[in-house]
PDB file of C-alpha atoms in Angstrom:
ATOM      1  CA  LEU A 129     101.299  58.459 107.795  1.00  0.00           C
ATOM      2  CA  LEU A 130      98.632  59.877 105.462  1.00  0.00           C
ATOM      3  CA  THR A 131      98.882  63.284 107.140  1.00  0.00           C
ATOM      4  CA  GLN A 132     102.638  63.402 106.584  1.00  0.00           C
ATOM      5  CA  ARG A 133     102.217  62.317 102.952  1.00  0.00           C
ATOM      6  CA  ALA A 134      99.631  65.044 102.449  1.00  0.00           C
ATOM      7  CA  PHE A 135     101.934  67.662 103.944  1.00  0.00           C
ATOM      8  CA  ILE A 136     104.876  66.561 101.786  1.00  0.00           C
ATOM      9  CA  GLU A 137     102.767  66.594  98.638  1.00  0.00           C
ATOM     10  CA  ALA A 138     101.431  70.067  99.415  1.00  0.00           C
ATOM     11  CA  ASN A 139     104.643  71.726 100.548  1.00  0.00           C
ATOM     12  CA  LEU A 140     107.563  69.934  98.927  1.00  0.00           C
ATOM     13  CA  VAL A 141     106.158  68.342  95.793  1.00  0.00           C
ATOM     14  CA  LYS A 142     103.558  71.108  95.299  1.00  0.00           C
ATOM     15  CA  ASN A 143     100.912  68.639  94.155  1.00  0.00           C
ATOM     16  CA  CYS A 144      97.679  69.787  95.773  1.00  0.00           C
ATOM     17  CA  GLN A 145      95.544  67.160  94.080  1.00  0.00           C
ATOM     18  CA  LYS A 146      97.470  64.345  95.762  1.00  0.00           C
ATOM     19  CA  ALA A 147      97.892  66.330  98.976  1.00  0.00           C
ATOM     20  CA  VAL A 148      94.153  66.877  99.362  1.00  0.00           C
ATOM     21  CA  SER A 149      93.467  63.238  98.539  1.00  0.00           C
ATOM     22  CA  PHE A 150      95.844  62.108 101.293  1.00  0.00           C
ATOM     23  CA  ALA A 151      94.450  64.682 103.737  1.00  0.00           C
ATOM     24  CA  GLU A 152      90.869  63.611 103.012  1.00  0.00           C
ATOM     25  CA  SER A 153      91.847  59.989 103.643  1.00  0.00           C
ATOM     26  CA  SER A 154      93.660  61.027 106.797  1.00  0.00           C
ATOM     27  CA  THR A 155      90.718  62.939 108.244  1.00  0.00           C
ATOM     28  CA  SER A 156      88.187  60.270 107.259  1.00  0.00           C
ATOM     29  CA  ASN A 157      90.391  57.652 108.975  1.00  0.00           C
ATOM     30  CA  GLY A 158      90.265  59.617 112.236  1.00  0.00           C
ATOM     31  CA  SER A 159      93.436  61.701 112.096  1.00  0.00           C
ATOM     32  CA  THR A 160      93.843  63.919 115.128  1.00  0.00           C
ATOM     33  CA  ASP A 161      96.603  66.012 113.569  1.00  0.00           C
ATOM     34  CA  HIS A 162      94.134  68.758 112.737  1.00  0.00           C
ATOM     35  CA  LEU A 163      96.816  71.426 112.385  1.00  0.00           C
ATOM     36  CA  VAL A 164      98.757  69.642 109.653  1.00  0.00           C
ATOM     37  CA  ASP A 165      95.615  68.528 107.836  1.00  0.00           C
ATOM     38  CA  GLY A 166      94.346  72.117 108.091  1.00  0.00           C
ATOM     39  CA  LEU A 167      97.589  73.448 106.639  1.00  0.00           C
ATOM     40  CA  VAL A 168      97.221  71.119 103.675  1.00  0.00           C
ATOM     41  CA  PHE A 169      93.629  72.066 102.936  1.00  0.00           C
ATOM     42  CA  PHE A 170      94.196  75.775 103.498  1.00  0.00           C
ATOM     43  CA  GLY A 171      97.417  75.801 101.488  1.00  0.00           C
ATOM     44  CA  CYS A 172      95.691  74.021  98.639  1.00  0.00           C
ATOM     45  CA  GLY A 173      92.878  76.534  98.443  1.00  0.00           C
ATOM     46  CA  GLN A 174      90.202  74.751 100.464  1.00  0.00           C
ATOM     47  CA  LEU A 175      90.025  77.621 102.918  1.00  0.00           C
ATOM     48  CA  ASP A 176      86.853  76.726 104.813  1.00  0.00           C
ATOM     49  CA  LYS A 177      87.996  73.157 105.405  1.00  0.00           C
ATOM     50  CA  GLY A 178      91.393  74.405 106.530  1.00  0.00           C
ATOM     51  CA  ILE A 179      89.872  76.872 108.986  1.00  0.00           C
ATOM     52  CA  TYR A 180      87.518  74.197 110.317  1.00  0.00           C
ATOM     53  CA  LEU A 181      90.493  71.944 111.066  1.00  0.00           C
ATOM     54  CA  PHE A 182      92.489  74.791 112.651  1.00  0.00           C
ATOM     55  CA  GLU A 183      89.484  75.483 114.891  1.00  0.00           C
ATOM     56  CA  ARG A 184      89.298  71.799 115.830  1.00  0.00           C
ATOM     57  CA  ALA A 185      93.029  71.834 116.570  1.00  0.00           C
ATOM     58  CA  ILE A 186      92.675  74.776 118.944  1.00  0.00           C
ATOM     59  CA  LYS A 187      89.743  73.090 120.713  1.00  0.00           C
ATOM     60  CA  THR A 188      91.721  69.895 121.235  1.00  0.00           C
ATOM     61  CA  THR A 189      94.862  71.802 122.258  1.00  0.00           C
ATOM     62  CA  PRO A 190      93.561  74.623 124.464  1.00  0.00           C
ATOM     63  CA  HIS A 191      97.060  75.327 125.843  1.00  0.00           C
ATOM     64  CA  ASP A 192      98.745  76.146 122.551  1.00  0.00           C
ATOM     65  CA  THR A 193     101.953  77.156 124.321  1.00  0.00           C
ATOM     66  CA  ASP A 194     104.066  77.661 121.190  1.00  0.00           C
ATOM     67  CA  LEU A 195     101.113  79.472 119.566  1.00  0.00           C
ATOM     68  CA  ARG A 196     101.589  77.565 116.313  1.00  0.00           C
ATOM     69  CA  ILE A 197      97.939  76.570 116.040  1.00  0.00           C
ATOM     70  CA  THR A 198      96.624  79.972 117.040  1.00  0.00           C
ATOM     71  CA  LYS A 199      98.914  81.870 114.656  1.00  0.00           C
ATOM     72  CA  ASN A 200      97.896  79.651 111.730  1.00  0.00           C
ATOM     73  CA  LEU A 201      94.235  80.092 112.616  1.00  0.00           C
ATOM     74  CA  MET A 202      94.676  83.861 112.858  1.00  0.00           C
ATOM     75  CA  ALA A 203      96.479  84.029 109.509  1.00  0.00           C
ATOM     76  CA  ALA A 204      93.639  82.016 107.970  1.00  0.00           C
ATOM     77  CA  TYR A 205      91.070  84.384 109.456  1.00  0.00           C
ATOM     78  CA  LEU A 206      92.982  87.351 108.065  1.00  0.00           C
ATOM     79  CA  ALA A 207      93.273  85.798 104.604  1.00  0.00           C
ATOM     80  CA  THR A 208      89.502  85.264 104.593  1.00  0.00           C
ATOM     81  CA  GLU A 209      88.749  88.721 106.046  1.00  0.00           C
ATOM     82  CA  GLN A 210      87.357  87.421 109.346  1.00  0.00           C
ATOM     83  CA  PHE A 211      89.009  90.237 111.275  1.00  0.00           C
ATOM     84  CA  ALA A 212      86.892  90.125 114.449  1.00  0.00           C
ATOM     85  CA  LYS A 213      87.750  86.447 114.945  1.00  0.00           C
ATOM     86  CA  ALA A 214      91.447  87.168 114.422  1.00  0.00           C
ATOM     87  CA  ILE A 215      91.279  89.957 117.015  1.00  0.00           C
ATOM     88  CA  GLU A 216      89.529  87.679 119.503  1.00  0.00           C
ATOM     89  CA  HIS A 217      92.300  85.075 119.264  1.00  0.00           C
ATOM     90  CA  GLY A 218      95.047  87.687 119.135  1.00  0.00           C
ATOM     91  CA  GLU A 219      93.933  89.365 122.336  1.00  0.00           C
ATOM     92  CA  LYS A 220      94.171  86.026 124.137  1.00  0.00           C
ATOM     93  CA  MET A 221      97.779  85.588 122.957  1.00  0.00           C
ATOM     94  CA  ASN A 222      99.186  89.025 123.609  1.00  0.00           C
ATOM     95  CA  VAL A 223     100.425  87.999 127.046  1.00  0.00           C
ATOM     96  CA  TRP A 224     103.030  85.827 125.298  1.00  0.00           C
ATOM     97  CA  GLN A 225     104.942  88.787 123.850  1.00  0.00           C
ATOM     98  CA  ASP A 226     105.255  87.113 120.484  1.00  0.00           C
ATOM     99  CA  GLY A 227     105.996  89.476 117.593  1.00  0.00           C
ATOM    100  CA  LEU A 228     104.081  87.485 114.999  1.00  0.00           C
ATOM    101  CA  SER A 229     100.929  87.283 117.103  1.00  0.00           C
ATOM    102  CA  PHE A 230     101.130  91.036 117.676  1.00  0.00           C
ATOM    103  CA  ILE A 231     101.423  91.895 113.974  1.00  0.00           C
ATOM    104  CA  LEU A 232      98.588  89.511 113.104  1.00  0.00           C
ATOM    105  CA  THR A 233      96.427  91.199 115.713  1.00  0.00           C
ATOM    106  CA  ALA A 234      97.560  94.665 114.607  1.00  0.00           C
ATOM    107  CA  TYR A 235      96.644  93.899 111.001  1.00  0.00           C
ATOM    108  CA  ALA A 236      93.213  92.661 112.070  1.00  0.00           C
ATOM    109  CA  TYR A 237      92.614  95.844 114.063  1.00  0.00           C
ATOM    110  CA  ALA A 238      93.680  98.010 111.114  1.00  0.00           C
ATOM    111  CA  LYS A 239      91.415  96.156 108.713  1.00  0.00           C
ATOM    112  CA  ASN A 240      88.596  96.352 111.247  1.00  0.00           C
ATOM    113  CA  GLY A 241      88.941 100.151 111.376  1.00  0.00           C
ATOM    114  CA  ASN A 242      91.063 100.722 114.485  1.00  0.00           C
ATOM    115  CA  GLU A 243      94.374 101.929 113.066  1.00  0.00           C
ATOM    116  CA  GLN A 244      95.419 103.554 116.359  1.00  0.00           C
ATOM    117  CA  LYS A 245      95.264 100.212 118.210  1.00  0.00           C
ATOM    118  CA  ALA A 246      97.099  98.578 115.295  1.00  0.00           C
ATOM    119  CA  ARG A 247      99.943 101.094 115.504  1.00  0.00           C
ATOM    120  CA  GLU A 248     100.166 100.618 119.288  1.00  0.00           C
ATOM    121  CA  LEU A 249     100.574  96.868 118.870  1.00  0.00           C
ATOM    122  CA  MET A 250     103.173  97.331 116.123  1.00  0.00           C
ATOM    123  CA  SER A 251     105.133  99.618 118.420  1.00  0.00           C
ATOM    124  CA  GLN A 252     104.836  97.299 121.435  1.00  0.00           C
ATOM    125  CA  GLN A 253     106.109  94.253 119.574  1.00  0.00           C
ATOM    126  CA  LYS A 254     109.340  96.051 118.660  1.00  0.00           C
ATOM    127  CA  LYS A 255     110.371  95.761 122.324  1.00  0.00           C
ATOM    128  CA  PHE A 256     110.225  91.957 122.294  1.00  0.00           C
ATOM    129  CA  GLU A 257     113.231  89.710 121.948  1.00  0.00           C
ATOM    130  CA  LYS A 258     111.626  88.111 118.882  1.00  0.00           C
ATOM    131  CA  PHE A 259     110.028  91.175 117.354  1.00  0.00           C
ATOM    132  CA  MET A 260     108.719  91.030 113.810  1.00  0.00           C
ATOM    133  CA  ASP A 261     110.720  92.906 111.196  1.00  0.00           C
ATOM    134  CA  THR A 262     111.037  92.457 107.431  1.00  0.00           C
ATOM    135  CA  LYS A 263     113.595  89.648 107.746  1.00  0.00           C
ATOM    136  CA  ARG A 264     111.471  87.625 110.162  1.00  0.00           C
ATOM    137  CA  PHE A 265     108.329  88.388 108.182  1.00  0.00           C
ATOM    138  CA  ASN A 266     109.853  86.994 104.994  1.00  0.00           C
ATOM    139  CA  ARG A 267     110.951  83.842 106.818  1.00  0.00           C
ATOM    140  CA  GLU A 268     107.569  83.312 108.482  1.00  0.00           C
ATOM    141  CA  PHE A 269     105.527  83.790 105.320  1.00  0.00           C
ATOM    142  CA  ALA A 270     107.841  82.151 102.770  1.00  0.00           C
ATOM    143  CA  THR A 271     105.610  79.088 102.441  1.00  0.00           C
ATOM    144  CA  PHE A 272     102.260  80.894 102.525  1.00  0.00           C
ATOM    145  CA  THR A 273     100.680  80.018  99.200  1.00  0.00           C
ATOM    146  CA  ASP A 274      98.554  83.132  98.705  1.00  0.00           C
ATOM    147  CA  LYS A 275     101.382  85.423  97.595  1.00  0.00           C
ATOM    148  CA  GLU A 276      98.982  88.250  96.713  1.00  0.00           C
ATOM    149  CA  PHE A 277      97.666  88.269 100.285  1.00  0.00           C
ATOM    150  CA  VAL A 278     101.217  88.168 101.716  1.00  0.00           C
ATOM    151  CA  GLU A 279     102.309  91.102  99.540  1.00  0.00           C
ATOM    152  CA  LYS A 280      99.314  93.225 100.581  1.00  0.00           C
ATOM    153  CA  PHE A 281      99.752  92.177 104.207  1.00  0.00           C
ATOM    154  CA  TYR A 282     103.421  93.191 104.100  1.00  0.00           C
ATOM    155  CA  GLU A 283     102.675  96.573 102.507  1.00  0.00           C
ATOM    156  CA  ASP A 284     100.001  97.304 105.111  1.00  0.00           C
ATOM    157  CA  LEU A 285     102.344  96.339 107.947  1.00  0.00           C
ATOM    158  CA  LEU A 286     105.005  98.698 106.629  1.00  0.00           C
ATOM    159  CA  GLU A 287     102.428 101.495 106.696  1.00  0.00           C
ATOM    160  CA  LEU A 288     101.614 100.573 110.294  1.00  0.00           C
ATOM    161  CA  GLY A 289     105.258 100.861 111.315  1.00  0.00           C
ATOM    162  CA  MET A 290     107.002  97.540 110.752  1.00  0.00           C
ATOM    163  CA  ASP A 291     110.751  97.931 110.096  1.00  0.00           C
TER     164      ASP A 291
END
């Protein structure tokens, strides 16, 4: 219940002080919903704590079949400029043919100095049923709190070939 309250406070009410308080209570009381707690902390600016919880979530859910945990962890790595870690996770997911995971990986490659690999991934993902274009990008990142990062991310993806 505390995890849900924290998430509501962070995302609907936009009260990070209360959200973090609920999330801290949740985690100290043994919450195993590491993804949601991580989203609260990360979204409220406690980036390291958010990443730590995303990493715990991926360890406790090694078969992240909908890729929700992995994609949030990758986005967190990108926002904190941990590009090699994002690439490592992205390469594991590329068998899923998921447009978002491909653009996250492409961005990490570009920022890590391999623009050719980034462009290849951007091109490959356009063949998927759920490829990432501007419309999907805007929907996926609408709730991401670091708007400056999202804007820069979007501009860089356009340069890499996103439609």
